[in-house]
Amino acid sequence: MSARLLEVRDLRVRRGAREVLRGVHFSAGRGEVVALMGLSGGGKTTTLRTIVALEPFDAGAIDVDGVTLRPGPLARESRLRDLRRKVGMVFQHHHLFDHLNATENVVLAPVHAFGVPRADAERRCAGLLDSLGVGARARALP
């Protein structure tokens, strides 16, 4: 694949006999903004879920800053560590995990994706929550 930060080439996803994505192709460079637009049910979320390796795909290739995903079953999480450091997804309804308090929700990515010691992540979280004026809610459930 090219030196683009993100390249999706001929992405195809099937669900049974139905082809959900039919040859999606696009790329994005560092600092470039790309809009993925279409009708409801058109495959936007499916495309994004394949890019972040939350959903398998049947054909094509995805390259995220040197991490290449291939068709077939999803790789084990341990093999996706490099991808997880480069890409994430904020869902349309970006709810927090309701069984975790605000701090626990915020420190998930730094601790699990980047290996930041929990105490360091919690200190950074406290500063961020304070800067947003919600520090007093750090231990509150969503």
XYZ file of N, CA, C and O in Angstrom:
568
model
N 0.835 -1.178 0.000
C 0.000 0.000 0.000
C 0.880 1.240 0.000
O 2.073 1.170 0.221
N 0.284 2.377 -0.212
C 1.034 3.625 -0.351
C 1.449 4.202 0.992
O 1.177 3.641 2.037
N 2.070 5.382 0.942
C 2.522 6.056 2.159
C 1.405 6.869 2.801
O 1.667 7.636 3.716
N 0.196 6.728 2.355
C -0.936 7.428 2.963
C -1.120 6.940 4.394
O -0.810 5.804 4.718
N -1.654 7.804 5.248
C -1.891 7.434 6.643
C -2.969 6.348 6.739
O -2.865 5.424 7.537
N -3.991 6.469 5.905
C -5.068 5.480 5.854
C -5.370 5.182 4.400
O -5.552 6.106 3.597
N -5.401 3.903 4.072
C -5.811 3.514 2.734
C -6.713 2.295 2.830
O -6.375 1.300 3.466
N -7.883 2.431 2.222
C -8.859 1.350 2.145
C -8.990 1.026 0.670
O -9.289 1.909 -0.141
N -8.737 -0.231 0.330
C -8.733 -0.600 -1.083
C -9.660 -1.783 -1.341
O -9.504 -2.840 -0.735
N -10.650 -1.577 -2.200
C -11.584 -2.608 -2.662
C -12.205 -3.397 -1.503
O -12.312 -4.613 -1.548
N -12.621 -2.688 -0.461
C -13.195 -3.309 0.734
C -14.555 -3.916 0.410
O -15.441 -3.241 -0.119
N -14.701 -5.188 0.762
C -15.956 -5.905 0.528
C -16.347 -6.675 1.783
O -15.515 -7.346 2.381
N -17.633 -6.535 2.139
C -18.175 -7.247 3.301
C -19.488 -7.883 2.880
O -20.335 -7.224 2.284
N -19.635 -9.168 3.216
C -20.876 -9.898 2.953
C -21.504 -10.298 4.276
O -20.814 -10.623 5.231
N -22.815 -10.290 4.277
C -23.589 -10.853 5.384
C -24.542 -11.848 4.748
O -25.559 -11.454 4.183
N -24.150 -13.105 4.800
C -24.916 -14.123 4.089
C -24.774 -13.881 2.597
O -23.676 -13.674 2.084
N -25.893 -13.862 1.894
C -25.869 -13.645 0.446
C -25.800 -12.159 0.089
O -25.585 -11.809 -1.060
N -25.986 -11.302 1.081
C -26.043 -9.856 0.834
C -24.655 -9.223 0.903
O -23.947 -9.356 1.903
N -24.277 -8.520 -0.145
C -23.009 -7.795 -0.147
C -23.258 -6.407 0.425
O -23.927 -5.572 -0.177
N -22.748 -6.166 1.629
C -22.982 -4.923 2.347
C -22.067 -3.817 1.831
O -22.496 -2.680 1.648
N -20.805 -4.141 1.612
C -19.847 -3.200 1.027
C -19.330 -3.793 -0.265
O -18.927 -4.953 -0.315
N -19.330 -2.980 -1.300
C -18.943 -3.448 -2.630
C -17.787 -2.627 -3.184
O -17.995 -1.680 -3.931
N -16.594 -2.938 -2.776
C -15.429 -2.293 -3.368
C -15.178 -0.875 -2.885
O -14.830 -0.002 -3.685
N -15.338 -0.613 -1.603
C -15.086 0.722 -1.044
C -13.593 1.026 -1.169
O -12.746 0.187 -0.856
N -13.293 2.222 -1.641
C -11.895 2.627 -1.826
C -11.762 4.107 -1.474
O -12.479 4.941 -2.016
N -10.851 4.419 -0.551
C -10.511 5.806 -0.254
C -9.218 5.832 0.523
O -8.744 4.802 1.024
N -8.634 7.010 0.606
C -7.409 7.158 1.378
C -7.400 8.530 2.035
O -8.176 9.413 1.663
N -6.525 8.680 3.016
C -6.389 9.957 3.718
C -4.937 10.127 4.133
O -4.293 9.169 4.559
N -4.452 11.342 3.985
C -3.100 11.663 4.417
C -3.112 12.298 5.787
O -4.150 12.701 6.305
N -1.936 12.392 6.392
C -1.799 13.009 7.719
C -2.331 14.441 7.663
O -1.999 15.204 6.771
N -3.215 14.795 8.601
C -3.783 16.128 8.676
C -4.957 16.363 7.739
O -5.604 17.398 7.806
N -5.260 15.418 6.903
C -6.367 15.547 5.954
C -7.670 15.121 6.627
O -7.697 14.193 7.428
N -8.758 15.807 6.317
C -10.070 15.458 6.846
C -10.872 14.816 5.722
O -10.949 15.364 4.625
N -11.445 13.664 6.014
C -12.238 12.936 5.027
C -13.610 12.682 5.626
O -13.714 12.246 6.774
N -14.657 12.972 4.866
C -16.024 12.719 5.324
C -16.542 11.456 4.647
O -16.435 11.314 3.427
N -17.083 10.570 5.430
C -17.700 9.359 4.914
C -19.202 9.573 5.028
O -19.743 9.598 6.126
N -19.840 9.773 3.888
C -21.264 10.146 3.893
C -22.071 9.147 3.081
O -21.557 8.535 2.146
N -23.342 9.015 3.445
C -24.227 8.142 2.702
C -25.546 7.982 3.429
O -25.722 8.461 4.547
N -26.441 7.296 2.779
C -27.760 7.048 3.342
C -27.661 6.142 4.562
O -26.704 5.374 4.711
N -28.666 6.204 5.401
C -28.762 5.301 6.538
C -28.763 3.871 6.011
O -29.477 3.545 5.063
N -27.926 3.032 6.600
C -27.839 1.642 6.144
C -26.916 1.460 4.964
O -26.829 0.369 4.397
N -26.194 2.517 4.587
C -25.330 2.466 3.408
C -23.960 1.856 3.640
O -23.204 1.694 2.694
N -23.612 1.543 4.896
C -22.341 0.883 5.150
C -21.266 1.748 5.791
O -20.127 1.314 5.934
N -21.606 2.957 6.204
C -20.598 3.844 6.818
C -20.030 3.234 8.098
O -18.809 3.149 8.259
N -20.901 2.805 8.990
C -20.447 2.227 10.251
C -19.705 0.926 10.005
O -18.672 0.662 10.630
N -20.174 0.111 9.096
C -19.485 -1.140 8.766
C -18.072 -0.847 8.271
O -17.109 -1.503 8.670
N -17.942 0.160 7.426
C -16.617 0.549 6.930
C -15.708 0.943 8.089
O -14.566 0.468 8.190
N -16.200 1.787 8.976
C -15.389 2.228 10.112
C -15.049 1.064 11.043
O -13.925 0.965 11.549
N -15.994 0.188 11.267
C -15.740 -0.960 12.148
C -14.689 -1.889 11.565
O -13.921 -2.497 12.311
N -14.621 -2.012 10.249
C -13.562 -2.845 9.655
C -12.205 -2.171 9.809
O -11.211 -2.839 10.075
N -12.157 -0.844 9.681
C -10.888 -0.109 9.797
C -10.294 -0.261 11.197
O -9.073 -0.350 11.346
N -11.127 -0.290 12.219
C -10.620 -0.415 13.589
C -10.608 -1.883 14.057
O -10.418 -2.153 15.231
N -10.799 -2.807 13.133
C -10.740 -4.252 13.396
C -11.748 -4.699 14.447
O -11.460 -5.518 15.313
N -12.953 -4.150 14.349
C -14.052 -4.621 15.184
C -14.970 -5.544 14.390
O -15.867 -6.164 14.948
N -14.752 -5.599 13.087
C -15.576 -6.425 12.217
C -14.700 -6.972 11.095
O -13.888 -6.242 10.527
N -14.845 -8.260 10.769
C -14.043 -8.832 9.679
C -14.552 -8.376 8.320
O -15.672 -7.882 8.199
N -13.722 -8.535 7.305
C -14.156 -8.225 5.948
C -13.759 -9.368 5.026
O -12.915 -10.199 5.359
N -14.412 -9.422 3.867
C -14.268 -10.564 2.963
C -13.236 -10.378 1.872
O -12.680 -11.361 1.374
N -12.980 -9.145 1.463
C -12.003 -8.895 0.397
C -11.487 -7.478 0.530
O -12.112 -6.622 1.158
N -10.341 -7.246 -0.071
C -9.727 -5.932 -0.049
C -8.596 -5.873 0.952
O -8.114 -6.906 1.437
N -8.162 -4.663 1.245
C -7.085 -4.465 2.221
C -7.260 -3.106 2.880
O -7.797 -2.174 2.272
N -6.811 -3.023 4.115
C -6.868 -1.770 4.877
C -5.477 -1.553 5.454
O -4.906 -2.462 6.058
N -4.936 -0.362 5.250
C -3.638 -0.020 5.830
C -3.810 1.238 6.673
O -4.275 2.262 6.176
N -3.448 1.138 7.950
C -3.512 2.263 8.878
C -2.085 2.541 9.339
O -1.563 1.816 10.187
N -1.455 3.521 8.716
C -0.110 3.944 9.122
C 0.853 2.768 9.260
O 1.556 2.628 10.258
N 0.851 1.885 8.259
C 1.778 0.759 8.256
C 1.247 -0.526 8.846
O 1.895 -1.569 8.754
N 0.084 -0.509 9.449
C -0.545 -1.730 9.965
C -1.567 -2.172 8.924
O -2.514 -1.449 8.638
N -1.327 -3.339 8.337
C -2.196 -3.819 7.262
C -3.137 -4.894 7.776
O -2.705 -5.849 8.426
N -4.419 -4.701 7.490
C -5.443 -5.690 7.816
C -5.812 -6.423 6.539
O -5.938 -5.811 5.480
N -5.998 -7.714 6.656
C -6.333 -8.563 5.513
C -7.703 -9.205 5.734
O -8.169 -9.308 6.865
N -8.323 -9.669 4.652
C -9.625 -10.331 4.772
C -9.555 -11.571 5.652
O -8.498 -12.176 5.809
N -10.704 -11.931 6.197
C -10.798 -13.137 7.005
C -11.165 -12.818 8.438
O -11.532 -11.685 8.759
N -11.048 -13.813 9.297
C -11.412 -13.617 10.712
C -10.571 -12.519 11.347
O -9.443 -12.252 10.928
N -11.126 -11.895 12.373
C -10.386 -10.863 13.092
C -9.168 -11.468 13.774
O -9.219 -12.585 14.282
N -8.098 -10.700 13.780
C -6.880 -11.138 14.469
C -7.114 -11.105 15.976
O -7.966 -10.357 16.466
N -6.337 -11.881 16.701
C -6.401 -11.842 18.160
C -6.006 -10.453 18.631
O -5.190 -9.783 17.999
N -6.565 -10.025 19.748
C -6.270 -8.685 20.288
C -4.781 -8.450 20.455
O -4.288 -7.372 20.205
N -4.049 -9.464 20.864
C -2.607 -9.298 21.074
C -1.891 -8.936 19.776
O -0.863 -8.278 19.796
N -2.440 -9.314 18.630
C -1.834 -8.986 17.336
C -2.299 -7.628 16.825
O -1.799 -7.145 15.819
N -3.263 -7.029 17.511
C -3.799 -5.739 17.078
C -3.254 -4.574 17.894
O -3.691 -3.445 17.742
N -2.292 -4.829 18.753
C -1.766 -3.788 19.645
C -1.286 -2.560 18.861
O -1.596 -1.430 19.220
N -0.532 -2.753 17.775
C -0.042 -1.620 16.985
C -1.198 -0.824 16.383
O -1.167 0.403 16.361
N -2.220 -1.523 15.906
C -3.390 -0.831 15.354
C -4.094 -0.025 16.437
O -4.460 1.128 16.228
N -4.282 -0.614 17.611
C -4.989 0.056 18.698
C -4.270 1.331 19.152
O -4.882 2.249 19.667
N -2.958 1.399 18.940
C -2.199 2.599 19.292
C -2.384 3.711 18.255
O -2.084 4.860 18.523
N -2.882 3.359 17.077
C -2.979 4.320 15.989
C -4.394 4.784 15.677
O -4.583 5.833 15.077
N -5.391 3.988 16.044
C -6.749 4.301 15.621
C -7.749 3.896 16.698
O -7.532 2.951 17.438
N -8.805 4.653 16.785
C -9.891 4.342 17.702
C -11.181 4.843 17.082
O -11.181 5.444 16.013
N -12.261 4.627 17.751
C -13.552 4.997 17.189
C -14.430 5.573 18.291
O -14.509 5.006 19.377
N -15.063 6.695 18.002
C -16.063 7.263 18.895
C -17.404 6.969 18.239
O -17.669 7.419 17.128
N -18.209 6.199 18.905
C -19.475 5.775 18.321
C -20.483 6.916 18.331
O -20.376 7.851 19.121
N -21.458 6.838 17.441
C -22.477 7.868 17.311
C -23.121 8.154 18.662
O -23.331 9.293 19.027
N -23.435 7.125 19.387
C -23.978 7.269 20.730
C -22.853 6.886 21.677
O -22.738 5.743 22.084
N -22.002 7.843 21.955
C -20.760 7.594 22.679
C -20.985 7.568 24.194
O -20.468 8.375 24.930
N -21.746 6.602 24.608
C -22.017 6.432 26.030
C -20.783 5.893 26.733
O -20.004 5.147 26.162
N -20.659 6.243 27.988
C -19.618 5.660 28.813
C -20.069 4.269 29.240
O -21.251 3.939 29.187
N -19.121 3.447 29.671
C -19.486 2.153 30.223
C -20.199 2.412 31.548
O -19.613 2.999 32.461
N -21.452 1.994 31.629
C -22.266 2.376 32.781
C -21.878 1.678 34.085
O -22.269 2.114 35.163
N -21.081 0.640 34.016
C -20.642 -0.044 35.237
C -19.308 0.515 35.746
O -18.821 0.080 36.787
N -18.731 1.487 35.025
C -17.473 2.121 35.425
C -17.722 3.594 35.750
O -18.527 4.244 35.087
N -16.994 4.128 36.722
C -17.145 5.553 37.021
C -16.387 6.380 35.968
O -15.734 5.814 35.077
N -16.491 7.696 36.072
C -15.893 8.575 35.060
C -14.395 8.330 34.922
O -13.878 8.192 33.808
N -13.693 8.259 36.038
C -12.241 8.026 35.982
C -11.923 6.685 35.332
O -11.049 6.596 34.465
N -12.627 5.645 35.726
C -12.374 4.314 35.145
C -12.612 4.316 33.638
O -11.867 3.677 32.882
N -13.631 5.035 33.163
C -13.885 5.141 31.738
C -12.741 5.866 31.031
O -12.283 5.435 29.977
N -12.273 6.962 31.620
C -11.247 7.780 30.974
C -9.896 7.072 30.915
O -9.170 7.206 29.930
N -9.543 6.303 31.928
C -8.214 5.685 31.956
C -8.131 4.373 31.166
O -7.034 3.831 31.000
N -9.236 3.876 30.648
C -9.209 2.614 29.904
C -8.185 2.630 28.765
O -7.343 1.734 28.672
N -8.273 3.598 27.880
C -7.382 3.619 26.712
C -5.919 3.829 27.093
O -5.056 3.067 26.629
N -5.597 4.829 27.914
C -4.174 4.991 28.248
C -3.570 3.744 28.903
O -2.456 3.350 28.581
N -4.313 3.100 29.784
C -3.788 1.936 30.496
C -3.702 0.723 29.577
O -2.672 0.055 29.494
N -4.790 0.433 28.845
C -4.835 -0.806 28.064
C -4.235 -0.685 26.672
O -3.672 -1.657 26.174
N -4.334 0.465 26.041
C -3.782 0.606 24.688
C -2.345 1.090 24.695
O -1.557 0.711 23.842
N -1.986 1.925 25.671
C -0.654 2.513 25.676
C 0.227 2.051 26.826
O 1.379 2.463 26.928
N -0.305 1.246 27.719
C 0.499 0.727 28.808
C 0.913 1.752 29.847
O 1.878 1.565 30.578
N 0.157 2.858 29.938
C 0.451 3.881 30.943
C 0.119 3.309 32.323
O -0.944 2.702 32.493
N 0.993 3.468 33.283
C 0.655 2.997 34.633
C -0.640 3.635 35.123
O -0.876 4.830 34.902
N -1.476 2.841 35.769
C -2.805 3.305 36.186
C -2.722 4.596 37.018
O -3.503 5.513 36.808
N -1.779 4.681 37.935
C -1.674 5.877 38.785
C -1.385 7.125 37.934
O -1.961 8.189 38.179
N -0.523 6.992 36.936
C -0.223 8.126 36.052
C -1.454 8.519 35.236
O -1.757 9.702 35.080
N -2.159 7.522 34.725
C -3.370 7.791 33.934
C -4.433 8.463 34.802
O -5.128 9.378 34.347
N -4.566 8.030 36.051
C -5.561 8.626 36.939
C -5.201 10.073 37.285
O -6.087 10.921 37.362
N -3.898 10.357 37.459
C -3.484 11.748 37.717
C -3.814 12.638 36.516
O -4.351 13.724 36.663
N -3.512 12.146 35.321
C -3.811 12.917 34.102
C -5.316 13.102 33.950
O -5.791 14.173 33.613
N -6.071 12.056 34.230
C -7.531 12.112 34.160
C -8.068 13.176 35.105
O -8.938 13.967 34.725
N -7.567 13.204 36.334
C -8.045 14.181 37.319
C -7.833 15.599 36.795
O -8.723 16.453 36.904
N -6.673 15.861 36.203
C -6.407 17.182 35.630
C -7.346 17.509 34.489
O -7.843 18.642 34.385
N -7.609 16.534 33.639
C -8.522 16.764 32.509
C -9.941 17.027 32.993
O -10.609 17.953 32.514
N -10.409 16.216 33.928
C -11.766 16.410 34.448
C -11.887 17.770 35.138
O -12.884 18.473 34.963
N -10.857 18.164 35.904
C -10.861 19.484 36.548
C -10.921 20.594 35.502
O -11.650 21.566 35.658
N -10.154 20.429 34.421
C -10.126 21.473 33.386
C -11.479 21.639 32.703
O -11.781 22.699 32.154
N -12.289 20.589 32.757
C -13.633 20.642 32.177
C -14.694 21.031 33.206
O -15.877 21.109 32.882
N -14.258 21.229 34.448
C -15.191 21.628 35.490
C -16.019 20.492 36.056
O -17.057 20.726 36.675
N -15.584 19.256 35.838
C -16.347 18.112 36.336
C -15.506 17.221 37.250
O -15.834 16.053 37.465
N -14.435 17.763 37.801
C -13.561 16.991 38.674
C -14.268 16.366 39.853
O -13.928 15.275 40.300
N -15.276 17.046 40.382
C -16.028 16.538 41.539
C -16.825 15.279 41.175
O -17.263 14.536 42.048
N -16.991 15.004 39.889
C -17.762 13.835 39.427
C -16.861 12.661 39.046
O -17.312 11.694 38.454
N -15.580 12.724 39.389
C -14.609 11.713 38.970
C -15.004 10.299 39.361
O -14.736 9.351 38.627
N -15.628 10.131 40.500
C -16.015 8.780 40.963
C -17.485 8.473 40.730
O -17.991 7.447 41.165
N -18.151 9.354 40.001
C -19.587 9.153 39.728
C -19.793 8.186 38.561
O -19.007 8.172 37.607
N -20.840 7.413 38.654
C -21.229 6.564 37.522
C -21.938 7.432 36.493
O -22.524 8.470 36.850
N -21.901 7.033 35.235
C -22.572 7.852 34.188
C -24.053 8.048 34.481
O -24.703 7.260 35.088
